[in-house]
């Protein structure tokens, strides 16, 4: 297939995964049922990975007062990429006094967040912490917004409303290299399950002479820790000046689309700036207050960009655990239709996504071609229906001898549960 055939924008529409409409707005795609299924499977996978790795999930609002982003530094460094603030007068429609500290005659200026990290810093400081709790790993699949120019918007790769797989690890300086290394391992395992590859790893550094917060010494320490994590992981990398975040250096995991264009999907960042700005602290073994380090980490980054990459790499033939339809059930004739319907119900009860392709849709050959991107095609002829067996055809063209229904369900279920890219 050519790069044009694998372009996620055209293929995503052909497969009815997502769409756009001028009435909704540029850079604001909507998800159709099959696309939402892929997205939800991806989100459920990453939440499970994070839970097993010791992360606790939180939920935070997509809005925040402008003062929040002034404190974090985003207002100074990201204002051009943020949507205009929303101003609210004090009090409500009934004339009641304002809540949450807004005084008489004053109002709030609210902002659609460009990042989740300020909210997580506030959540961290909402209660005291001991050194025994560290590293404290906080994760969220949350929406953030970027006022991207219309000229750079494209499909799912550059959008204005971003569902971000974000996490922040609050830890001691001595724990940073190990936590960054563990994050790189999560990224490696996720790419294996997704069946995608990194184009390269980039150590993103500040521009020479650029503004560095909280200072050059802190940046040197942070850079050394990320370099240690990359080298311990045995990952080749390239240093790139001018690509760092305003608050610290980062490891960017680059991917390439069907046309060879690069983009960042995953990232690991060390931040010594925001803990200072938010006055974050923990009580050390000595009983004194100490400043934690904040490690930013995104395993699959933007869900939209991750799905775009999956479409382009797999051409819509997703790994079985991600596929919108995992089994297409094909009764050979109307006589086997009841057996096919019963098997679909058993698949659904087993947690698998199955769809019936009845004889009314065309010949068996036509239905097989229609389901060519579905991982498994369960063919039910007269003999299979009578014996309670299934003739399985795999997406790669292999045909298996008829197997008992329970064995088919157990085998496919195990592959899906294990997030395998293997078909059998």
CSV table of N, CA and C in Angstrom, one decimal, residues 142-209:
chain,number,residue,atom,x,y,z
A,142,UNK,N,-6.8,13.2,30.6
A,142,UNK,CA,-7.6,14.5,30.6
A,142,UNK,C,-7.5,15.3,29.4
A,143,UNK,N,-8.5,16.2,29.2
A,143,UNK,CA,-8.5,17.0,28.0
A,143,UNK,C,-7.8,18.3,28.3
A,144,UNK,N,-7.0,18.8,27.3
A,144,UNK,CA,-6.4,20.1,27.3
A,144,UNK,C,-6.6,20.7,25.9
A,145,UNK,N,-6.4,22.0,25.9
A,145,UNK,CA,-6.8,22.8,24.7
A,145,UNK,C,-5.6,23.6,24.2
A,146,UNK,N,-5.4,23.6,22.9
A,146,UNK,CA,-4.4,24.5,22.2
A,146,UNK,C,-5.0,25.2,21.1
A,147,UNK,N,-4.8,26.5,21.0
A,147,UNK,CA,-5.4,27.4,20.0
A,147,UNK,C,-4.5,27.3,18.7
A,148,UNK,N,-4.4,26.1,18.2
A,148,UNK,CA,-3.6,25.9,17.0
A,148,UNK,C,-4.1,26.7,15.8
A,149,UNK,N,-3.2,27.2,15.0
A,149,UNK,CA,-3.6,28.0,13.8
A,149,UNK,C,-4.2,27.0,12.8
A,150,UNK,N,-5.2,27.4,12.1
A,150,UNK,CA,-5.9,26.5,11.1
A,150,UNK,C,-5.0,25.9,10.1
A,151,UNK,N,-3.9,26.6,9.7
A,151,UNK,CA,-3.0,26.1,8.7
A,151,UNK,C,-2.2,24.9,9.1
A,152,UNK,N,-2.1,24.6,10.4
A,152,UNK,CA,-1.3,23.5,10.9
A,152,UNK,C,-2.1,22.3,11.4
A,153,UNK,N,-3.5,22.5,11.4
A,153,UNK,CA,-4.4,21.4,11.8
A,153,UNK,C,-4.4,20.3,10.7
A,154,UNK,N,-4.5,19.1,11.2
A,154,UNK,CA,-4.6,18.0,10.2
A,154,UNK,C,-5.1,16.7,10.8
A,155,UNK,N,-6.3,16.3,10.5
A,155,UNK,CA,-6.8,15.0,10.9
A,155,UNK,C,-6.8,14.9,12.4
A,156,UNK,N,-6.1,13.8,12.9
A,156,UNK,CA,-6.0,13.6,14.4
A,156,UNK,C,-4.7,14.0,14.9
A,157,UNK,N,-3.7,14.4,14.1
A,157,UNK,CA,-2.4,14.6,14.6
A,157,UNK,C,-2.2,16.0,15.2
A,158,UNK,N,-2.9,17.0,14.6
A,158,UNK,CA,-2.9,18.3,15.2
A,158,UNK,C,-4.3,18.8,15.4
A,159,UNK,N,-4.7,18.8,16.7
A,159,UNK,CA,-6.1,19.1,17.0
A,159,UNK,C,-6.1,20.2,18.1
A,160,UNK,N,-7.3,20.8,18.3
A,160,UNK,CA,-7.4,21.8,19.3
A,160,UNK,C,-7.9,21.4,20.7
A,161,UNK,N,-8.5,20.2,20.7
A,161,UNK,CA,-8.9,19.6,22.0
A,161,UNK,C,-8.2,18.2,22.0
A,162,UNK,N,-7.3,18.1,23.0
A,162,UNK,CA,-6.4,17.0,23.1
A,162,UNK,C,-6.7,16.1,24.3
A,163,UNK,N,-7.0,14.8,24.1
A,163,UNK,CA,-7.1,13.9,25.2
A,163,UNK,C,-5.7,13.4,25.5
A,164,UNK,N,-5.2,13.8,26.7
A,164,UNK,CA,-3.8,13.5,27.0
A,164,UNK,C,-3.6,12.4,28.0
A,165,UNK,N,-2.8,11.4,27.7
A,165,UNK,CA,-2.4,10.4,28.7
A,165,UNK,C,-1.2,11.1,29.5
A,166,UNK,N,-1.5,11.7,30.6
A,166,UNK,CA,-0.5,12.5,31.3
A,166,UNK,C,-0.3,11.9,32.7
A,167,UNK,N,0.8,12.1,33.3
A,167,UNK,CA,1.1,11.7,34.6
A,167,UNK,C,2.3,12.5,35.2
A,168,UNK,N,2.3,12.7,36.5
A,168,UNK,CA,3.3,13.4,37.2
A,168,UNK,C,3.8,12.6,38.4
A,169,UNK,N,5.1,12.5,38.5
A,169,UNK,CA,5.7,11.7,39.6
A,169,UNK,C,6.4,12.7,40.5
A,170,UNK,N,6.0,12.8,41.7
A,170,UNK,CA,6.6,13.6,42.7
A,170,UNK,C,7.6,12.7,43.5
A,171,UNK,N,8.9,13.1,43.4
A,171,UNK,CA,9.9,12.2,44.0
A,171,UNK,C,11.1,13.0,44.5
A,172,UNK,N,12.0,12.3,45.1
A,172,UNK,CA,13.3,13.0,45.5
A,172,UNK,C,14.2,13.0,44.3
A,173,UNK,N,15.2,13.8,44.4
A,173,UNK,CA,16.2,14.0,43.3
A,173,UNK,C,16.9,12.6,43.1
A,174,UNK,N,17.1,11.9,44.1
A,174,UNK,CA,17.8,10.6,44.0
A,174,UNK,C,16.9,9.5,43.3
A,175,UNK,N,15.6,9.8,43.2
A,175,UNK,CA,14.7,8.8,42.6
A,175,UNK,C,14.4,9.1,41.2
A,176,UNK,N,14.9,10.3,40.7
A,176,UNK,CA,14.5,10.7,39.3
A,176,UNK,C,14.9,9.8,38.2
A,177,UNK,N,16.2,9.4,38.2
A,177,UNK,CA,16.7,8.5,37.2
A,177,UNK,C,16.0,7.2,37.1
A,178,UNK,N,15.7,6.6,38.2
A,178,UNK,CA,14.9,5.3,38.2
A,178,UNK,C,13.5,5.5,37.7
A,179,UNK,N,12.9,6.6,38.1
A,179,UNK,CA,11.5,6.8,37.7
A,179,UNK,C,11.4,7.2,36.2
A,180,UNK,N,12.4,7.9,35.7
A,180,UNK,CA,12.5,8.2,34.2
A,180,UNK,C,12.7,6.9,33.5
A,181,UNK,N,13.6,6.0,34.0
A,181,UNK,CA,13.9,4.8,33.4
A,181,UNK,C,12.7,3.9,33.3
A,182,UNK,N,11.9,3.9,34.5
A,182,UNK,CA,10.7,3.1,34.5
A,182,UNK,C,9.6,3.6,33.5
A,183,UNK,N,9.6,4.9,33.3
A,183,UNK,CA,8.7,5.5,32.3
A,183,UNK,C,9.1,5.1,30.9
A,184,UNK,N,10.4,5.1,30.6
A,184,UNK,CA,10.8,4.6,29.3
A,184,UNK,C,10.5,3.1,29.1
A,185,UNK,N,10.5,2.3,30.1
A,185,UNK,CA,10.1,0.9,30.0
A,185,UNK,C,8.6,0.8,29.7
A,186,UNK,N,7.8,1.6,30.4
A,186,UNK,CA,6.4,1.6,30.1
A,186,UNK,C,6.1,2.0,28.6
A,187,UNK,N,6.8,3.0,28.1
A,187,UNK,CA,6.7,3.4,26.7
A,187,UNK,C,7.1,2.3,25.8
A,188,UNK,N,8.2,1.6,26.1
A,188,UNK,CA,8.6,0.5,25.2
A,188,UNK,C,7.6,-0.6,25.2
A,189,UNK,N,7.1,-1.0,26.3
A,189,UNK,CA,6.1,-2.1,26.4
A,189,UNK,C,4.8,-1.7,25.7
A,190,UNK,N,4.4,-0.4,25.8
A,190,UNK,CA,3.2,0.1,25.1
A,190,UNK,C,3.3,0.0,23.6
A,191,UNK,N,4.5,0.4,23.1
A,191,UNK,CA,4.7,0.4,21.7
A,191,UNK,C,4.7,-1.0,21.1
A,192,UNK,N,5.2,-2.0,21.9
A,192,UNK,CA,5.1,-3.4,21.5
A,192,UNK,C,3.7,-3.8,21.4
A,193,UNK,N,2.9,-3.5,22.4
A,193,UNK,CA,1.5,-3.9,22.4
A,193,UNK,C,0.7,-3.3,21.3
A,194,UNK,N,1.1,-2.0,20.9
A,194,UNK,CA,0.4,-1.3,19.9
A,194,UNK,C,0.9,-1.7,18.5
A,195,UNK,N,2.0,-2.3,18.5
A,195,UNK,CA,2.6,-2.7,17.2
A,195,UNK,C,3.2,-1.5,16.4
A,196,UNK,N,3.7,-0.5,17.1
A,196,UNK,CA,4.3,0.6,16.5
A,196,UNK,C,5.8,0.7,17.0
A,197,UNK,N,6.5,1.5,16.3
A,197,UNK,CA,7.9,1.7,16.6
A,197,UNK,C,8.3,3.2,16.7
A,198,UNK,N,9.3,3.4,17.6
A,198,UNK,CA,9.8,4.8,17.7
A,198,UNK,C,10.7,5.1,16.5
A,199,UNK,N,10.6,6.3,16.0
A,199,UNK,CA,11.6,6.6,14.9
A,199,UNK,C,12.9,7.0,15.5
A,200,UNK,N,12.9,7.6,16.7
A,200,UNK,CA,14.2,8.0,17.4
A,200,UNK,C,13.8,8.5,18.7
A,201,UNK,N,14.8,8.6,19.6
A,201,UNK,CA,14.7,9.2,20.9
A,201,UNK,C,15.5,10.5,20.9
A,202,UNK,N,14.8,11.6,21.3
A,202,UNK,CA,15.5,12.9,21.3
A,202,UNK,C,15.6,13.5,22.7
A,203,UNK,N,16.8,13.9,23.1
A,203,UNK,CA,17.0,14.6,24.3
A,203,UNK,C,16.9,16.1,24.0
A,204,UNK,N,15.8,16.7,24.4
A,204,UNK,CA,15.4,18.0,24.1
A,204,UNK,C,16.0,19.0,25.1
A,205,UNK,N,16.8,19.9,24.6
A,205,UNK,CA,17.6,20.8,25.4
A,205,UNK,C,17.1,22.3,25.1
A,206,UNK,N,17.5,23.2,26.0
A,206,UNK,CA,17.1,24.6,25.7
A,206,UNK,C,18.0,25.2,24.6
A,207,UNK,N,17.5,26.3,24.0
A,207,UNK,CA,18.3,27.0,23.0
A,207,UNK,C,19.5,27.7,23.7
A,208,UNK,N,20.6,27.8,23.1
A,208,UNK,CA,21.7,28.4,23.7
A,208,UNK,C,21.4,29.9,24.1
A,209,UNK,N,21.7,30.2,25.3
A,209,UNK,CA,21.4,31.5,25.8
A,209,UNK,C,20.0,31.8,26.1
